[in-house]
JSON list of C-alpha atoms in Angstrom, two decimals:
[
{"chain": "D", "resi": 1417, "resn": "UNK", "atom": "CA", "xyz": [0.00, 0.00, 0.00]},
{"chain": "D", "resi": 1418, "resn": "UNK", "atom": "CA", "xyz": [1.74, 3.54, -0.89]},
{"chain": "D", "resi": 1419, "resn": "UNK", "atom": "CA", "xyz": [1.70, 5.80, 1.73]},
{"chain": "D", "resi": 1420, "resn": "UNK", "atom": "CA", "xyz": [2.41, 9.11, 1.43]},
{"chain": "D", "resi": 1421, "resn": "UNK", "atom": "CA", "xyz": [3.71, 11.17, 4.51]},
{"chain": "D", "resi": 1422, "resn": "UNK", "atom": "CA", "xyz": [4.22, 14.96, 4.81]},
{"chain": "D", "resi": 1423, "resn": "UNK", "atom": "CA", "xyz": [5.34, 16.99, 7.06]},
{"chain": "D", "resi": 1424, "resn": "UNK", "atom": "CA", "xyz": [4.98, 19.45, 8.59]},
{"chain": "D", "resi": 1425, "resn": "UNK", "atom": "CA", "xyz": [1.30, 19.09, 8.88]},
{"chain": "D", "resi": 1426, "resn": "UNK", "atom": "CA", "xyz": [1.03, 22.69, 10.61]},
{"chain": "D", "resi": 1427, "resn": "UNK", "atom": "CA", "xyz": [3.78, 25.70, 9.91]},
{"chain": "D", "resi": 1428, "resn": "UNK", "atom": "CA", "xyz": [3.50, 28.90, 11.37]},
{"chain": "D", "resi": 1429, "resn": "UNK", "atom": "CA", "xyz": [6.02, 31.40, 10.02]},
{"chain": "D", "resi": 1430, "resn": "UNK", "atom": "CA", "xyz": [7.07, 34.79, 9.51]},
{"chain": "D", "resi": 1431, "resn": "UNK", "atom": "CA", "xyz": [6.82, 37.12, 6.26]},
{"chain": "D", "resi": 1432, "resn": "UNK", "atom": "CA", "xyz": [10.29, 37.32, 5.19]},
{"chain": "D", "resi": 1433, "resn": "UNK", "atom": "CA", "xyz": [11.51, 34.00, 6.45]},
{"chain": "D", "resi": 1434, "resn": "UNK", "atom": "CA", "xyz": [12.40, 30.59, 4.38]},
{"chain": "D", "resi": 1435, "resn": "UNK", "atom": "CA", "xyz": [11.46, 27.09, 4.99]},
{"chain": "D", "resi": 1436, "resn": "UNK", "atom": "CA", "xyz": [10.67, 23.78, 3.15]},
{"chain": "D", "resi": 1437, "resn": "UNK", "atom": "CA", "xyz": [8.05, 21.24, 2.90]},
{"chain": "D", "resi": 1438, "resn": "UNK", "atom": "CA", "xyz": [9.19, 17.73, 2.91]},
{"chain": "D", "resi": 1439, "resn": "UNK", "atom": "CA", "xyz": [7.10, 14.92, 1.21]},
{"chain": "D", "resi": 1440, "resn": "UNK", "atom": "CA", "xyz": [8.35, 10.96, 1.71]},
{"chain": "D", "resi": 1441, "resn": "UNK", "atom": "CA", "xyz": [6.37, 8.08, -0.54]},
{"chain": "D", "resi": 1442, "resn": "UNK", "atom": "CA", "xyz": [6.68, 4.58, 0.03]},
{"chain": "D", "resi": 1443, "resn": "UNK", "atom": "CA", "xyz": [6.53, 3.14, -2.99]},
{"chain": "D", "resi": 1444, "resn": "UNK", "atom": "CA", "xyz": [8.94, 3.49, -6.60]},
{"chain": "D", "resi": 1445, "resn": "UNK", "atom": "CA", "xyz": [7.62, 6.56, -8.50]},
{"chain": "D", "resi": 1446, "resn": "UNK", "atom": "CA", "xyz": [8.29, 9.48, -10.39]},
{"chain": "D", "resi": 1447, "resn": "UNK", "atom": "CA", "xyz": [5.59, 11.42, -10.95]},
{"chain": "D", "resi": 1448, "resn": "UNK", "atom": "CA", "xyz": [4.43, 13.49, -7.94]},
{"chain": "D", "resi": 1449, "resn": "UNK", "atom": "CA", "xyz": [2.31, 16.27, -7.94]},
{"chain": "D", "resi": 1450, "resn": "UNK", "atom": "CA", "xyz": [1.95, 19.40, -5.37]},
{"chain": "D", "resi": 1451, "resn": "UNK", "atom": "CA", "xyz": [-1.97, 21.05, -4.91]},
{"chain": "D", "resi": 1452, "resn": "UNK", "atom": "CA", "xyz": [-2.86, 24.47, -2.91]},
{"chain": "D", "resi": 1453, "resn": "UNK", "atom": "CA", "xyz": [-5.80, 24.34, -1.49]},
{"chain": "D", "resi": 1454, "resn": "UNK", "atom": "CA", "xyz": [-7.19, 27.72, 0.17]},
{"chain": "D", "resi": 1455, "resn": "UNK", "atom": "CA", "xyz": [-9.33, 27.67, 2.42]},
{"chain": "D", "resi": 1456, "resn": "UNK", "atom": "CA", "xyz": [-12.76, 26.19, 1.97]},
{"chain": "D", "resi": 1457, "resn": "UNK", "atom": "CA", "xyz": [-11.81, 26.23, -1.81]},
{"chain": "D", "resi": 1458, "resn": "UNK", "atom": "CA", "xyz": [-10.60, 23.63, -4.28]},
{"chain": "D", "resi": 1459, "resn": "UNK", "atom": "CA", "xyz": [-7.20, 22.09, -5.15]},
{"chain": "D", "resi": 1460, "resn": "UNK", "atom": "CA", "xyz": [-5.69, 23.87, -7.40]},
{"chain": "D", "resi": 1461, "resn": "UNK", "atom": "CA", "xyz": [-2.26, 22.05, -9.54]},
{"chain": "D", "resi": 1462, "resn": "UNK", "atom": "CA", "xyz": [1.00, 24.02, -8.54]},
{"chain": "D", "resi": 1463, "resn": "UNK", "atom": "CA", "xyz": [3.51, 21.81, -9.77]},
{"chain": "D", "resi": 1464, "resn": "UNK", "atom": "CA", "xyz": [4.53, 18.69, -11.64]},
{"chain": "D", "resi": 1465, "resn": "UNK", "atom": "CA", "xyz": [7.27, 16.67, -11.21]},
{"chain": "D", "resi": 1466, "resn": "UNK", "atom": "CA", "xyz": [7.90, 13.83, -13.53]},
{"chain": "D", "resi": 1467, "resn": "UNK", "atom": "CA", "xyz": [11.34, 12.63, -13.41]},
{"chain": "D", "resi": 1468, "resn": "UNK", "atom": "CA", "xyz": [14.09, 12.19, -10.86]},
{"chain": "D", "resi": 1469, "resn": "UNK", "atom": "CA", "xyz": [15.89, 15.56, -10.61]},
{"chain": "D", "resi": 1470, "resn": "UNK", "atom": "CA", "xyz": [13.44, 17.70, -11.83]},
{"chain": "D", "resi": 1471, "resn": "UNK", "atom": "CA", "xyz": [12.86, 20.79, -10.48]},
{"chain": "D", "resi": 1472, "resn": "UNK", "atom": "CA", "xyz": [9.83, 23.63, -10.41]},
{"chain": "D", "resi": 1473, "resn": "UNK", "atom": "CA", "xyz": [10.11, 26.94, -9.93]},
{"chain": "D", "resi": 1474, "resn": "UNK", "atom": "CA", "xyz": [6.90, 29.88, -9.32]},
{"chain": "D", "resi": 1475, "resn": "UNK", "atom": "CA", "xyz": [7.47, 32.61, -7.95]},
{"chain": "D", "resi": 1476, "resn": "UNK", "atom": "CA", "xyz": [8.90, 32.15, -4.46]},
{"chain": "D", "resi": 1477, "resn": "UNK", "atom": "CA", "xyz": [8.08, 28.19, -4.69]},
{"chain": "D", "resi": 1478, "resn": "UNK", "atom": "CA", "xyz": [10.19, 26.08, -5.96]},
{"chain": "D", "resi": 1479, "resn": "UNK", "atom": "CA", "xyz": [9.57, 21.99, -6.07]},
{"chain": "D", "resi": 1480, "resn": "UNK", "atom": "CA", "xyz": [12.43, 19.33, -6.50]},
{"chain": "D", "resi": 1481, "resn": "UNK", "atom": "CA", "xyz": [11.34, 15.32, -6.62]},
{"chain": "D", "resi": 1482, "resn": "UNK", "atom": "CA", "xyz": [14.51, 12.87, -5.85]},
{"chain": "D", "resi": 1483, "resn": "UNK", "atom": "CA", "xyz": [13.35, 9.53, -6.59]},
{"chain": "D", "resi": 1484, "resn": "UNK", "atom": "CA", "xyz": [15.91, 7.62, -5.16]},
{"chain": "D", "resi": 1485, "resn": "UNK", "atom": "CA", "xyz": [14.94, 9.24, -1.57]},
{"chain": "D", "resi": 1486, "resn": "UNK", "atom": "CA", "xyz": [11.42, 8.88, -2.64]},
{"chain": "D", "resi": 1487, "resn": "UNK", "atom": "CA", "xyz": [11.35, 12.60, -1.59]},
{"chain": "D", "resi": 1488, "resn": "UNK", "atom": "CA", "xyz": [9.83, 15.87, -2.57]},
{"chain": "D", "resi": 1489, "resn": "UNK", "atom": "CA", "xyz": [10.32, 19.21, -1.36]},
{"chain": "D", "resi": 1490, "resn": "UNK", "atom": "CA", "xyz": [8.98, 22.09, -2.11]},
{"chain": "D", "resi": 1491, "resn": "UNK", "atom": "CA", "xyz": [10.59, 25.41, -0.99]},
{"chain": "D", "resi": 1492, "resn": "UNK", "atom": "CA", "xyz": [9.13, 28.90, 0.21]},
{"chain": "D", "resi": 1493, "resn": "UNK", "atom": "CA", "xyz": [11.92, 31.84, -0.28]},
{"chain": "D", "resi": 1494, "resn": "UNK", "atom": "CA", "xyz": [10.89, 35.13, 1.39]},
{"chain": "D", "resi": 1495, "resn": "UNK", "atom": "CA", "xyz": [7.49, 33.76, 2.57]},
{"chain": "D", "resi": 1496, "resn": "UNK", "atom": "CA", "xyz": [4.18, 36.47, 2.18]},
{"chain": "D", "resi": 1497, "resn": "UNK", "atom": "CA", "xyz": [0.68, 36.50, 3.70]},
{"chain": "D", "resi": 1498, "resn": "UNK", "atom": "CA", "xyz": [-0.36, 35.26, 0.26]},
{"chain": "D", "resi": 1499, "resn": "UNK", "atom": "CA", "xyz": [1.18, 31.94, 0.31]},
{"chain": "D", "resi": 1500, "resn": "UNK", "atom": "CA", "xyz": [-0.61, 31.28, 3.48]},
{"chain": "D", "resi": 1501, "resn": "UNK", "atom": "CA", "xyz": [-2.65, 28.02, 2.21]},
{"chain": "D", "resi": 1502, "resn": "UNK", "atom": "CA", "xyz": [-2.45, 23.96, 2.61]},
{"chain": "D", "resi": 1503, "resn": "UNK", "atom": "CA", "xyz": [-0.37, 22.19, 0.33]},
{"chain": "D", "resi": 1504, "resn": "UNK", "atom": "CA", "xyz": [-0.60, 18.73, -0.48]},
{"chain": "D", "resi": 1505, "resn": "UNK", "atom": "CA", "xyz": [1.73, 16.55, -2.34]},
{"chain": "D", "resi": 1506, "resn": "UNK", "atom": "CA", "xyz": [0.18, 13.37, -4.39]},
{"chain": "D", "resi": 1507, "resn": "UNK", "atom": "CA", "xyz": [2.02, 10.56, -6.10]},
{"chain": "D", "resi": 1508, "resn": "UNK", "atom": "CA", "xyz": [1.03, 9.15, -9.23]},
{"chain": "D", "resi": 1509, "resn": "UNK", "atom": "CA", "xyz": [2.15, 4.92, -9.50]},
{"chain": "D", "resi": 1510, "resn": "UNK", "atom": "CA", "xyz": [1.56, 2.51, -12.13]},
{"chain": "D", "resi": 1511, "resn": "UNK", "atom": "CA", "xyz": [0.27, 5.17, -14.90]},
{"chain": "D", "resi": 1512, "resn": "UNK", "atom": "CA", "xyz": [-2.42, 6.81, -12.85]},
{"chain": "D", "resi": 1513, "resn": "UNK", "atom": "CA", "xyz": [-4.87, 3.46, -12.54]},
{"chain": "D", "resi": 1514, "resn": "UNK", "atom": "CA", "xyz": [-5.31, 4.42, -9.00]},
{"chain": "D", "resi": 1515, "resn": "UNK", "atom": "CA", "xyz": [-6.13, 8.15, -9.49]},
{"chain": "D", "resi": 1516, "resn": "UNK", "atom": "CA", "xyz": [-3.33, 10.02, -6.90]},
{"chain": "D", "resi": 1517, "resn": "UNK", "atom": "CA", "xyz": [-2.78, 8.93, -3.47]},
{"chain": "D", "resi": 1518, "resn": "UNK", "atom": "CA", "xyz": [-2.48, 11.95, -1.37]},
{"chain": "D", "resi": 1519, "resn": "UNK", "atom": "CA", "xyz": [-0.65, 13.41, 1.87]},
{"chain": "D", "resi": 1520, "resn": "UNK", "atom": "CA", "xyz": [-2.70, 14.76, 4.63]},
{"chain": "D", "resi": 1521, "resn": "UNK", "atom": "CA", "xyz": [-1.48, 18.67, 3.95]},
{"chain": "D", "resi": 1522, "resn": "UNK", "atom": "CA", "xyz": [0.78, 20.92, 5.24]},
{"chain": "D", "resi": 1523, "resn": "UNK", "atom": "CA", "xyz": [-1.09, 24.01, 6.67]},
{"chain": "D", "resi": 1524, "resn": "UNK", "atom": "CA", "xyz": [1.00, 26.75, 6.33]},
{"chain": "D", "resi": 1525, "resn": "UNK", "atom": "CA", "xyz": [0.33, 30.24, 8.05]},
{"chain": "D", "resi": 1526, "resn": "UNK", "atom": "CA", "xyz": [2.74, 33.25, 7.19]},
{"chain": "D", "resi": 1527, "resn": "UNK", "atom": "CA", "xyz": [1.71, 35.84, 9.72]},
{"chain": "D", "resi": 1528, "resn": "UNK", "atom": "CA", "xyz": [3.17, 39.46, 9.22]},
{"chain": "Q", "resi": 291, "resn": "UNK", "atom": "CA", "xyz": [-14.87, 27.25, -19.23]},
{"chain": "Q", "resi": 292, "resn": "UNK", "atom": "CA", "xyz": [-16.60, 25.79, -16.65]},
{"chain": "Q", "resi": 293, "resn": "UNK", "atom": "CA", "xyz": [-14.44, 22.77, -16.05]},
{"chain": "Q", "resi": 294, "resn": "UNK", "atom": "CA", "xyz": [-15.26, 20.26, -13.00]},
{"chain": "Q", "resi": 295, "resn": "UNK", "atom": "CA", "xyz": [-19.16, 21.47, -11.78]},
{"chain": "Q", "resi": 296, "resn": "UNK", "atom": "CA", "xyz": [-20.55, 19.94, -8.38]},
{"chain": "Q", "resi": 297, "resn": "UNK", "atom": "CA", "xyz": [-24.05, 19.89, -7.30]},
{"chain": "Q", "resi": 298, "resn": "UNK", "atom": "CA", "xyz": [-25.10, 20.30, -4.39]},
{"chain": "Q", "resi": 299, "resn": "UNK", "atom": "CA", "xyz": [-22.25, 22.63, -3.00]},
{"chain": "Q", "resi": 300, "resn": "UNK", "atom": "CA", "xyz": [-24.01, 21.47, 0.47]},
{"chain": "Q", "resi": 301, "resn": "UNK", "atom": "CA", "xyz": [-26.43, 19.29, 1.96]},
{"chain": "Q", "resi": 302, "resn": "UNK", "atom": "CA", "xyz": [-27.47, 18.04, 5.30]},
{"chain": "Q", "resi": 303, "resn": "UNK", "atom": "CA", "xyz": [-29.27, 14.67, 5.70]},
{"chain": "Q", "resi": 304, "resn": "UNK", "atom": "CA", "xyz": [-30.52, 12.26, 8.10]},
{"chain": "Q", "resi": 305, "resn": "UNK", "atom": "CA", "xyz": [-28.90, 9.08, 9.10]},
{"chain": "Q", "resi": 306, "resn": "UNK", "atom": "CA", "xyz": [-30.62, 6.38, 6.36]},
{"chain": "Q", "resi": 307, "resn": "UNK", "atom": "CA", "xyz": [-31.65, 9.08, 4.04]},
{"chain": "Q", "resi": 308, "resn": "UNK", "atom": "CA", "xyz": [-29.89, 8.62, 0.57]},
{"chain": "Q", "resi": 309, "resn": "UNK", "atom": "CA", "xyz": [-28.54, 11.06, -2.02]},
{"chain": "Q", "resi": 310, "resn": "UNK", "atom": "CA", "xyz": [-26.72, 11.44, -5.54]},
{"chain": "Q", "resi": 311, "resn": "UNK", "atom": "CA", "xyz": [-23.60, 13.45, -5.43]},
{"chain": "Q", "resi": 312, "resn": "UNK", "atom": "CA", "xyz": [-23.41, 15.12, -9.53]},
{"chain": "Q", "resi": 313, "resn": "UNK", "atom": "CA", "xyz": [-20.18, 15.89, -11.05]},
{"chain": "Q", "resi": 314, "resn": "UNK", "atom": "CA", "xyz": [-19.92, 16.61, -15.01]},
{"chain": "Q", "resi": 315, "resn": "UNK", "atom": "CA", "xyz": [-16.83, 17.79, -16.91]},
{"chain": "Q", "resi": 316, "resn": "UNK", "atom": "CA", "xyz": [-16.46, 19.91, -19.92]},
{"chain": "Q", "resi": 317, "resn": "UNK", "atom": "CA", "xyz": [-12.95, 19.57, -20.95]},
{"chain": "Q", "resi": 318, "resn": "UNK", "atom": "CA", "xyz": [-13.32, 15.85, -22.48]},
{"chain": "Q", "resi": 319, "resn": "UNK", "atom": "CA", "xyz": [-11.56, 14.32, -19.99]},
{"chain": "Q", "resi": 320, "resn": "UNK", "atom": "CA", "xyz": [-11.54, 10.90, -19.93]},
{"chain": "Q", "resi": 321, "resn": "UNK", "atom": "CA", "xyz": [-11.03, 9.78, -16.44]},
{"chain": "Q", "resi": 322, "resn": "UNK", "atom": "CA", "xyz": [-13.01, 11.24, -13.52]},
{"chain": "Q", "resi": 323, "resn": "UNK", "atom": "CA", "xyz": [-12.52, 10.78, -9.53]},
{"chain": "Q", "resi": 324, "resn": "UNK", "atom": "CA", "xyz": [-14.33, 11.11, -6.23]},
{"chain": "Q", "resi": 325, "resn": "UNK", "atom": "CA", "xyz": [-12.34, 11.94, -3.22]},
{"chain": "Q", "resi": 326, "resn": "UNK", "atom": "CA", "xyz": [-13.53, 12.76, 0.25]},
{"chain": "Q", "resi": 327, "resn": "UNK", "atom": "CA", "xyz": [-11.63, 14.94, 2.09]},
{"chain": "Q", "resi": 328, "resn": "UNK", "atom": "CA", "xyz": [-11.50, 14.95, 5.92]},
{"chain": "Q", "resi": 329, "resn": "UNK", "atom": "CA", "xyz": [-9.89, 16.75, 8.81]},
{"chain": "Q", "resi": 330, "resn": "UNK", "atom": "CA", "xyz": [-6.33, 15.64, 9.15]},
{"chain": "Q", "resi": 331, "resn": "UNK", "atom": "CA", "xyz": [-6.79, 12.71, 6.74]},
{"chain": "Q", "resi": 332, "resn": "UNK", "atom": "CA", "xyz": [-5.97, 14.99, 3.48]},
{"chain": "Q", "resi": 333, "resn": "UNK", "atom": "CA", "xyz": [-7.99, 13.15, -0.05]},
{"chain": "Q", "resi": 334, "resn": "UNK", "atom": "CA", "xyz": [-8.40, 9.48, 0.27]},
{"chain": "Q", "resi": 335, "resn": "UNK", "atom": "CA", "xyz": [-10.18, 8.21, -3.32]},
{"chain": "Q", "resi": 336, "resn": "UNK", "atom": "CA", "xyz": [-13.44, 6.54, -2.72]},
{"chain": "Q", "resi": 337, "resn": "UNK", "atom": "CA", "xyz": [-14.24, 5.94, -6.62]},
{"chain": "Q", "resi": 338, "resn": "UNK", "atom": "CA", "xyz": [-12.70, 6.69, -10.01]},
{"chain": "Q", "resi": 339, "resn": "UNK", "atom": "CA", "xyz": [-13.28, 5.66, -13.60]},
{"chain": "Q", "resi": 340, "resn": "UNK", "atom": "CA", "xyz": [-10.44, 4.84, -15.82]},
{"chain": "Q", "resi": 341, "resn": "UNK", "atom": "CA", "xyz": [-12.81, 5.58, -19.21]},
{"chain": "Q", "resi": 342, "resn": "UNK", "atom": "CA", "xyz": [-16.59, 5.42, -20.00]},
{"chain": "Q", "resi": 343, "resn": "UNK", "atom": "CA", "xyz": [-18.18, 2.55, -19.00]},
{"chain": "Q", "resi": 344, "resn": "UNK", "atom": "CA", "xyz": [-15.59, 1.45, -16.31]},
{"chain": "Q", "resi": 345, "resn": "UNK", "atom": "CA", "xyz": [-15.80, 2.32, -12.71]},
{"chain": "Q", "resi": 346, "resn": "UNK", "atom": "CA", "xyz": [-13.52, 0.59, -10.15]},
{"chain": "Q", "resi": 347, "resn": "UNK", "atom": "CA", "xyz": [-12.89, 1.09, -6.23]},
{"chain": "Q", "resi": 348, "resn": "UNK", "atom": "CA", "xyz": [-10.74, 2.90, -4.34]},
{"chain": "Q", "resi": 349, "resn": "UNK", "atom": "CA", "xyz": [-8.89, 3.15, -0.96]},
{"chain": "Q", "resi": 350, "resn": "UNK", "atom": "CA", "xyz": [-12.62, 3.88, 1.07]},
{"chain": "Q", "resi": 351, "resn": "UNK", "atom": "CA", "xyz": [-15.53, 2.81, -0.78]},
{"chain": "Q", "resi": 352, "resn": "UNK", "atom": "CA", "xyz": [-17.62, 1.24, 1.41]},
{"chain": "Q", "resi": 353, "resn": "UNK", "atom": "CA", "xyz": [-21.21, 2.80, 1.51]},
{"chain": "Q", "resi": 354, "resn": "UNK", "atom": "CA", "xyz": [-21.01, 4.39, -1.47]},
{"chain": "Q", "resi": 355, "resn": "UNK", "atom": "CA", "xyz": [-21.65, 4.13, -5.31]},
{"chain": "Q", "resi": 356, "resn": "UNK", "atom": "CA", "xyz": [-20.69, 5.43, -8.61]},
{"chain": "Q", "resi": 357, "resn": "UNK", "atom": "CA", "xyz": [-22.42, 5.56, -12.26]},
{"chain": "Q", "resi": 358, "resn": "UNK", "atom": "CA", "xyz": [-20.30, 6.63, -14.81]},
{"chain": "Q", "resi": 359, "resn": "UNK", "atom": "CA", "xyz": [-23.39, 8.24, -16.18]},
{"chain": "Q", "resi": 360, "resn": "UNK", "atom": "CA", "xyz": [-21.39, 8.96, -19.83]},
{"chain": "Q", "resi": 361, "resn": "UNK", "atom": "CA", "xyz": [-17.96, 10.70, -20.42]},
{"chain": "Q", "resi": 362, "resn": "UNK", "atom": "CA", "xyz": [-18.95, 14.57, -18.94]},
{"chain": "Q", "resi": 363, "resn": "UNK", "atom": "CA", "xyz": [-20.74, 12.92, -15.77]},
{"chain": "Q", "resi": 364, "resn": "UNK", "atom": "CA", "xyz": [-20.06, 10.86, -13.30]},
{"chain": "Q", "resi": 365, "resn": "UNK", "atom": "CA", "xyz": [-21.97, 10.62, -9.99]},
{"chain": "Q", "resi": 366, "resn": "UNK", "atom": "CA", "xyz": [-21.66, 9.21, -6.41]},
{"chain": "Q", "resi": 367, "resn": "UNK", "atom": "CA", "xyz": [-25.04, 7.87, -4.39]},
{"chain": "Q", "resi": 368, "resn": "UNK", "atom": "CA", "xyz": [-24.64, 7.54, -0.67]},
{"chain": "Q", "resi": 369, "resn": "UNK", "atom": "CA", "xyz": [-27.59, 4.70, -0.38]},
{"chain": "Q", "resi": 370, "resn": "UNK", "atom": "CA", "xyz": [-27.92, 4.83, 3.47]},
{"chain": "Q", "resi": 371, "resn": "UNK", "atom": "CA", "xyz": [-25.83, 7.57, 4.79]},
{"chain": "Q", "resi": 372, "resn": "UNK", "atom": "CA", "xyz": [-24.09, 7.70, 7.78]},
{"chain": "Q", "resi": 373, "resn": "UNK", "atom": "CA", "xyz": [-22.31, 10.24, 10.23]},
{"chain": "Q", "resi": 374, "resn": "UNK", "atom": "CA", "xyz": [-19.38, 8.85, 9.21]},
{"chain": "Q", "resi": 375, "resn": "UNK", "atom": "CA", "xyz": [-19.79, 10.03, 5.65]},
{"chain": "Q", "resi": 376, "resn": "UNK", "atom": "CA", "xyz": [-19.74, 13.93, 6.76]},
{"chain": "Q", "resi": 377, "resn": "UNK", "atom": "CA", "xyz": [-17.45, 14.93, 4.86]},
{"chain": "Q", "resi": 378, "resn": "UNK", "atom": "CA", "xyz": [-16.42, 17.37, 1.91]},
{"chain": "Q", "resi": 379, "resn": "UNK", "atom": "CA", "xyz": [-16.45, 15.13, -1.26]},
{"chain": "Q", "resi": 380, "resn": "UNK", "atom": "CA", "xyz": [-14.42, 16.48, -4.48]},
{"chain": "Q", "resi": 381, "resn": "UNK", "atom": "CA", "xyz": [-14.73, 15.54, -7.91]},
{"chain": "Q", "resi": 382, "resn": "UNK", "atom": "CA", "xyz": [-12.22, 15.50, -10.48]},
{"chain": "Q", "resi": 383, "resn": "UNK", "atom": "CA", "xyz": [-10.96, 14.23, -14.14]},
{"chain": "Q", "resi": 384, "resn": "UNK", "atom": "CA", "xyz": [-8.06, 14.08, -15.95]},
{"chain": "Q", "resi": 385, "resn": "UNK", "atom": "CA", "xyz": [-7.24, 13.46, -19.46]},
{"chain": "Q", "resi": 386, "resn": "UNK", "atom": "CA", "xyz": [-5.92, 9.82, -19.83]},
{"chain": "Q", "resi": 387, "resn": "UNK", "atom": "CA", "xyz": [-5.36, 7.80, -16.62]},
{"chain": "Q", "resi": 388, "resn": "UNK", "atom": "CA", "xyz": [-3.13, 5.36, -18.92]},
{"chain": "Q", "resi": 389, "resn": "UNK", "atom": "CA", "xyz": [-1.10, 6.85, -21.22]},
{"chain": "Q", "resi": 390, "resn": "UNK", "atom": "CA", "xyz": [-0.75, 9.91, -20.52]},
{"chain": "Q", "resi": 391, "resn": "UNK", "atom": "CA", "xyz": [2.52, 11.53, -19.50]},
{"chain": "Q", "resi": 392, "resn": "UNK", "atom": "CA", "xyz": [1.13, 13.41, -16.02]},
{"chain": "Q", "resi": 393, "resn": "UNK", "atom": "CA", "xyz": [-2.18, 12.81, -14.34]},
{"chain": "Q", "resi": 394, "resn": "UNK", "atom": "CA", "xyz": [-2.83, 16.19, -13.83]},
{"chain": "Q", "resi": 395, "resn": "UNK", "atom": "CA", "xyz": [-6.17, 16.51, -12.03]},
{"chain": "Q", "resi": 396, "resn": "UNK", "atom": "CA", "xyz": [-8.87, 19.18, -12.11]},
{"chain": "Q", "resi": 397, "resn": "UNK", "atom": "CA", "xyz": [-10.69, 19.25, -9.64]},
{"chain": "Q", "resi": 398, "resn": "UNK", "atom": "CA", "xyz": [-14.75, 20.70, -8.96]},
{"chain": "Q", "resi": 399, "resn": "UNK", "atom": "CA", "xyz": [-15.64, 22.97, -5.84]},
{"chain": "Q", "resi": 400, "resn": "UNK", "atom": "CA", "xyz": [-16.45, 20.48, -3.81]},
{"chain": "Q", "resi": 401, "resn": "UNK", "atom": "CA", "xyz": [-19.66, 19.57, -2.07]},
{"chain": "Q", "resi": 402, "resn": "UNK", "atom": "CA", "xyz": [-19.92, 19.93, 1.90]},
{"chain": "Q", "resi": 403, "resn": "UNK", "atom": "CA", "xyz": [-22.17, 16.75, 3.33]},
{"chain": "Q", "resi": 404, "resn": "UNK", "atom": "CA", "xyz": [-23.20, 16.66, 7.06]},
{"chain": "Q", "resi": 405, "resn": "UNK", "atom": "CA", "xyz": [-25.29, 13.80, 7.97]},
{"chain": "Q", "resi": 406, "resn": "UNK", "atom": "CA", "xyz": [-26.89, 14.16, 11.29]}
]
């Protein structure tokens, strides 16, 4: 059974400040996916990451997927009130048969 | 561009009452998903189907089921529901669960459920 672990599940952080999202998977894959979801909205698709290596950059986000770890980490650089959201990661194995198995969210609160 | 629509957006029911969750797609997706998503528990898939005319289970689909009504729609009945099915439920498609390169879902508004 894949799970999917992130963490942390709750961030509280300054504007200004850096910090990183890690996401672990249990099973071989390389195609993992990272979702925003605002509040009492949908999921919206931030990044995709579909080889070992590859790397994602928007705006002060950046996503990197190591396959070998079977880890995925996306970045915050100089954090703002708007980013404040929850992110998920989801992984994608054996061509998508089994839709995406997600993370439980990281919710992530940049206070001024 | 309407993309992934949702009716209801909310409902409250009684326990035993039953109800049809809608979800239709206008971007010819092929594949389409139902997730419920719970406090701390993040999307678990209840349903999906691969292509018209297939639906198969996912990781929590006791209690409920799916028609795969034609390619735009794809619903989710809750025969006899429970308080354990409050819940926000999500629907989404993609293009090609099989072949394609990424399975990039799109995901409706989702639909808030309280049974009482």
């Amino acid at each position: 059974e894949l799970k999917v672990e992130q963490n942390p599940l709750f961030l509280s952080m300054q504007e200004g400040k850096n910090y990183t999202i890690y996401c672990n998977y249990s099973t071989t894959s390389d195609r993992l996916y990272w979702y925003r979801q605002d509040p009492g909205k949908s999921l919206e698709s931030l990044f995709v990451l579909l080889s070992n290596g590859a790397v994602k950059q928007e705006g002060r986000l950046m996503a990197s997927l190591d396959t070998k770890a079977r880890l995925s980490t996306l970045h915050i650089t100089a954090a703002v009130h708007d980013l404040s959201a929850t992110y998920f990661c989801a992984v994608d194995v054996g061509g998508g048969a089994d839709g995406l198995t997600f993370g439980k969210g990281t919710h992530l609160i940049i206070q001024p | 561009n309407a993309g992934v629509t949702q009716t209801p957006k909310f409902q409250v029911l009684k326990t035993g009452q039953s109800m049809t969750l809608q979800c239709a797609q206008d971007m010819n997706h092929n594949s389409m998903y139902w997730y419920r998503q719970d406090p701390g528990m993040g999307l678990r898939l209840i349903y999906y189907s691969a292509s018209e005319g297939t639906t198969d289970k996912g990781e929590v689909p006791n209690g409920y089921n799916v028609s795969r009504l034609n390619k735009r729609e794809f619903s989710l009945r809750l025969e006899s529901a429970a308080p354990s099915q409050t819940s926000v439920y999500f629907c989404a498609s993609s293009w090609d669960t099989y072949s394609s390169f990424a399975n990039v879902l799109t995901f409706g508004a989702g639909s808030r459920l309280t049974v009482l």
